[in-house]
Short mmCIF file of C-alpha atoms in Angstrom, two decimals:
data_model
loop_
_atom_site.label_atom_id
_atom_site.label_comp_id
_atom_site.label_asym_id
_atom_site.label_seq_id
_atom_site.Cartn_x
_atom_site.Cartn_y
_atom_site.Cartn_z
CA ASP A 1 19.17 4.28 -19.66
CA ALA A 2 16.80 6.38 -17.77
CA GLU A 3 18.30 9.61 -15.96
CA ILE A 4 18.12 13.12 -14.97
CA THR A 5 19.92 15.71 -15.94
CA GLN A 6 20.29 19.46 -15.07
CA SER A 7 22.05 22.16 -16.91
CA PRO A 8 23.82 23.93 -17.20
CA ARG A 9 25.86 22.77 -14.70
CA HIS A 10 27.79 25.96 -13.90
CA LYS A 11 26.82 29.05 -13.56
CA ILE A 12 27.20 32.31 -13.23
CA THR A 13 24.77 35.36 -13.43
CA GLU A 14 24.80 38.81 -11.55
CA THR A 15 22.88 40.48 -8.89
CA GLY A 16 18.59 41.44 -10.20
CA ARG A 17 18.87 39.26 -14.03
CA GLN A 18 16.92 36.16 -14.53
CA VAL A 19 17.90 32.52 -14.43
CA THR A 20 15.82 29.59 -15.43
CA LEU A 21 17.59 25.33 -14.23
CA ALA A 22 16.21 22.69 -16.11
CA CYS A 23 15.87 20.42 -15.22
CA HIS A 24 14.71 17.28 -18.29
CA GLN A 25 14.14 13.36 -16.68
CA THR A 26 13.55 10.98 -18.65
CA TRP A 27 11.83 8.30 -15.98
CA ASN A 28 8.75 9.07 -17.10
CA HIS A 29 8.29 9.92 -13.16
CA ASN A 30 5.37 12.05 -11.81
CA ASN A 31 6.58 13.74 -9.07
CA MET A 32 9.59 15.97 -9.74
CA PHE A 33 11.33 18.13 -7.11
CA TRP A 34 13.99 21.24 -6.27
CA TYR A 35 15.89 21.20 -3.86
CA ARG A 36 18.65 23.92 -2.86
CA GLN A 37 22.08 22.19 -0.63
CA ASP A 38 24.36 25.47 0.86
CA LEU A 39 26.38 24.23 3.84
CA GLY A 40 24.84 23.35 7.46
CA HIS A 41 21.52 23.03 6.22
CA GLY A 42 21.54 20.05 4.14
CA LEU A 43 18.96 19.87 0.55
CA ARG A 44 16.26 22.22 1.70
CA LEU A 45 12.47 22.40 -0.55
CA ILE A 46 11.70 24.78 -2.61
CA HIS A 47 9.40 24.16 -5.12
CA TYR A 48 8.10 20.01 -6.60
CA SER A 49 5.73 18.81 -8.82
CA TYR A 50 3.11 15.35 -8.85
CA GLY A 51 2.34 15.67 -12.35
CA VAL A 52 2.11 17.93 -15.53
CA HIS A 53 0.23 21.80 -14.65
CA ASP A 54 1.05 21.12 -10.80
CA THR A 55 3.11 23.20 -8.75
CA ASN A 56 4.20 23.80 -4.77
CA LYS A 57 6.19 25.41 -3.31
CA GLY A 58 8.60 24.31 -0.48
CA GLU A 59 10.10 25.56 3.02
CA VAL A 60 12.39 28.27 0.81
CA SER A 61 10.57 29.13 -2.79
CA ASP A 62 10.77 32.93 -2.08
CA GLY A 63 12.63 34.35 -4.91
CA TYR A 64 11.60 31.34 -7.24
CA SER A 65 9.04 29.96 -9.72
CA VAL A 66 8.88 26.68 -11.71
CA SER A 67 6.35 25.94 -14.28
CA ARG A 68 5.71 21.89 -15.87
CA SER A 69 4.19 21.91 -18.89
CA ASN A 70 4.97 17.73 -19.83
CA THR A 71 6.02 15.08 -17.81
CA GLU A 72 9.66 14.98 -18.33
CA ASP A 73 10.10 18.90 -16.83
CA LEU A 74 10.64 20.99 -14.30
CA PRO A 75 12.45 24.70 -15.28
CA LEU A 76 13.41 26.34 -11.67
CA THR A 77 13.39 30.20 -12.11
CA LEU A 78 15.53 32.73 -10.24
CA GLU A 79 13.07 35.79 -11.00
CA SER A 80 15.16 38.48 -10.19
CA ALA A 81 18.75 36.39 -8.73
CA ALA A 82 19.97 37.43 -5.71
CA SER A 83 23.23 36.61 -3.76
CA SER A 84 21.78 34.63 -1.81
CA GLN A 85 20.73 32.17 -3.84
CA THR A 86 24.06 31.69 -4.49
CA SER A 87 23.97 27.64 -3.81
CA VAL A 88 24.62 24.40 -5.74
CA TYR A 89 21.03 22.95 -6.78
CA PHE A 90 19.52 19.67 -7.09
CA CYS A 91 16.47 18.32 -10.11
CA ALA A 92 15.44 15.71 -8.21
CA SER A 93 12.19 12.41 -8.82
CA ASN A 94 9.93 10.08 -8.18
CA SER A 95 7.28 8.28 -8.61
CA GLY A 96 4.94 8.48 -5.82
CA THR A 97 4.02 5.19 -5.29
CA LEU A 98 3.58 3.54 -2.37
CA ASN A 99 6.35 2.00 -0.30
CA THR A 100 9.11 3.46 -2.17
CA GLY A 101 9.45 7.60 -1.57
CA GLU A 102 12.96 7.08 -2.92
CA LEU A 103 14.11 9.57 -5.26
CA PHE A 104 16.99 10.23 -8.45
CA PHE A 105 18.90 13.61 -8.21
CA GLY A 106 19.88 14.94 -11.21
CA GLU A 107 24.03 15.87 -11.38
CA GLY A 108 23.29 19.78 -10.11
CA SER A 109 23.71 23.14 -10.54
CA ARG A 110 26.17 25.27 -9.56
CA LEU A 111 24.88 28.59 -9.39
CA THR A 112 26.72 32.82 -8.55
CA VAL A 113 24.61 35.44 -7.50
CA LEU A 114 27.92 38.16 -7.99
CA ALA B 1 4.42 16.84 9.37
CA GLN B 2 8.32 14.94 9.44
CA SER B 3 11.45 15.85 10.01
CA VAL B 4 15.11 13.77 10.71
CA THR B 5 17.98 15.21 12.82
CA GLN B 6 21.13 14.22 11.93
CA LEU B 7 22.19 13.67 15.70
CA ASP B 8 26.54 14.66 14.45
CA SER B 9 27.90 17.30 11.70
CA HIS B 10 31.26 15.20 11.89
CA VAL B 11 32.14 11.61 12.43
CA SER B 12 36.12 10.95 12.14
CA VAL B 13 37.85 7.37 12.54
CA SER B 14 40.27 5.75 11.16
CA GLU B 15 40.33 3.21 8.75
CA GLY B 16 39.32 -0.57 9.44
CA THR B 17 37.05 0.49 11.93
CA PRO B 18 33.54 0.73 12.23
CA VAL B 19 31.36 3.79 11.21
CA LEU B 20 28.33 5.00 13.02
CA LEU B 21 26.34 7.63 11.42
CA ARG B 22 23.40 8.19 13.67
CA CYS B 23 19.95 9.34 12.51
CA ASN B 24 16.09 9.80 14.40
CA TYR B 25 13.04 10.69 12.55
CA SER B 26 9.34 11.66 13.07
CA SER B 27 6.44 11.06 11.32
CA SER B 28 2.79 10.63 11.46
CA TYR B 29 2.46 7.13 8.64
CA SER B 30 4.71 4.62 7.96
CA PRO B 31 7.95 6.06 7.05
CA SER B 32 10.24 5.21 3.96
CA LEU B 33 13.37 5.85 5.00
CA PHE B 34 16.82 6.60 2.45
CA TRP B 35 20.95 6.76 3.85
CA TYR B 36 22.05 9.00 0.45
CA VAL B 37 25.66 9.04 0.02
CA GLN B 38 27.75 12.05 -1.71
CA HIS B 39 30.92 13.08 -2.69
CA PRO B 40 33.01 16.42 -3.00
CA ASN B 41 31.78 17.74 -6.13
CA LYS B 42 29.28 14.99 -6.82
CA GLY B 43 25.47 14.04 -6.79
CA LEU B 44 23.62 12.04 -4.80
CA GLN B 45 23.74 7.77 -4.92
CA LEU B 46 21.16 6.00 -3.25
CA LEU B 47 23.22 3.88 -0.51
CA LEU B 48 20.12 1.65 1.15
CA LYS B 49 16.73 2.35 2.13
CA TYR B 50 13.57 1.07 4.14
CA THR B 51 10.22 0.39 3.31
CA SER B 52 8.29 -1.74 5.93
CA ALA B 53 10.75 -4.58 5.08
CA ALA B 54 13.08 -6.16 6.86
CA THR B 55 13.69 -4.16 9.95
CA LEU B 56 17.67 -4.52 8.96
CA VAL B 57 18.28 -2.87 4.95
CA LYS B 58 21.94 -4.29 3.77
CA GLY B 59 23.39 -1.15 0.95
CA ILE B 60 25.86 -1.15 -1.05
CA ASN B 61 29.51 -0.46 -0.40
CA GLY B 62 29.37 -3.06 2.31
CA PHE B 63 26.97 -0.24 4.94
CA GLU B 64 23.59 -1.61 6.63
CA ALA B 65 20.76 -0.28 8.52
CA GLU B 66 18.56 -1.45 10.79
CA PHE B 67 15.61 0.43 11.41
CA LYS B 68 14.23 0.75 14.83
CA LYS B 69 10.56 1.82 15.75
CA SER B 70 10.27 1.94 19.52
CA GLU B 71 13.67 4.22 19.61
CA THR B 72 12.64 6.70 16.36
CA SER B 73 15.52 5.51 14.15
CA PHE B 74 18.23 4.69 12.02
CA HIS B 75 21.35 4.81 12.81
CA LEU B 76 24.38 4.15 9.12
CA THR B 77 27.13 1.46 10.22
CA LYS B 78 29.82 -0.61 8.89
CA PRO B 79 31.77 -2.10 10.00
CA SER B 80 34.89 -1.28 8.90
CA ALA B 81 36.03 2.53 7.22
CA HIS B 82 37.48 2.23 4.00
CA MET B 83 39.71 6.45 2.38
CA SER B 84 36.96 6.10 -0.41
CA ASP B 85 34.20 6.26 1.97
CA ALA B 86 35.02 10.51 3.07
CA ALA B 87 32.01 12.35 2.10
CA GLU B 88 28.67 13.99 2.74
CA TYR B 89 25.63 11.37 4.03
CA PHE B 90 22.11 11.95 4.55
CA CYS B 91 19.35 10.00 5.70
CA VAL B 92 16.07 11.19 4.72
CA VAL B 93 12.26 9.83 5.30
CA SER B 94 9.64 9.94 2.90
CA ASP B 95 5.48 10.06 5.25
CA LEU B 96 4.19 6.84 2.58
CA GLY B 97 0.41 7.90 3.07
CA GLY B 98 1.08 11.22 3.87
CA SER B 99 2.50 13.96 1.10
CA TYR B 100 5.26 12.06 -0.04
CA ILE B 101 7.24 14.92 -0.22
CA PRO B 102 10.90 13.79 0.73
CA THR B 103 12.78 15.33 3.81
CA PHE B 104 16.25 15.43 4.37
CA GLY B 105 18.36 15.71 7.71
CA ARG B 106 21.31 18.47 7.57
CA GLY B 107 24.21 15.55 6.40
CA THR B 108 26.89 13.93 8.45
CA SER B 109 30.06 14.52 7.07
CA LEU B 110 32.49 11.35 6.77
CA ILE B 111 36.51 11.48 7.98
CA VAL B 112 39.00 8.73 7.30
CA HIS B 113 41.94 8.93 8.72
CA PRO B 114 44.77 6.49 7.18
#
């Protein structure tokens, strides 16, 4: 079955370190998204991609970067982790075709920055 | 531009009584609308979706929602709450013909009392 997997599921790091969260989907979807989830804020969009070599900033992109070298993967990098980036991160994908928009989610990655 | 407002951050019901979770949206295009559920420490699961077909949409676990264009609402209902319904619920809008980027509401926490 097609799926979307995130790794690591849990990560503890220190302020200033670089961290990369992996996202791999086997749906063959063009669109991929990274959200962060914080209490009282719902899910906020960090970055998204409509296809290979395409990346776009979301509403909370500062301190994060992504790259899309193939269809399956969209890794999220925190260049210099900050305590404000302690959160649960969700990767999602969809086909983007008309009358869908439904998102398929990974299980989430819980990041703690000390 | 699109946005979603979930009118209640918490809803508390007794087991066996009806559930109503309220969602209002704004959209510049014909919207797709979704409800997702998230149980504690889990990922997000699609409950139901509206994509310009029937305005009354039935989902999993006895939930349904009605798209009301005149009221720009997409409220989620269930006739009889079960203890297992206790979770966080997110209303999501995606503009068809626009950016296709899903926008989340802040979530409603459903509490079910025995």
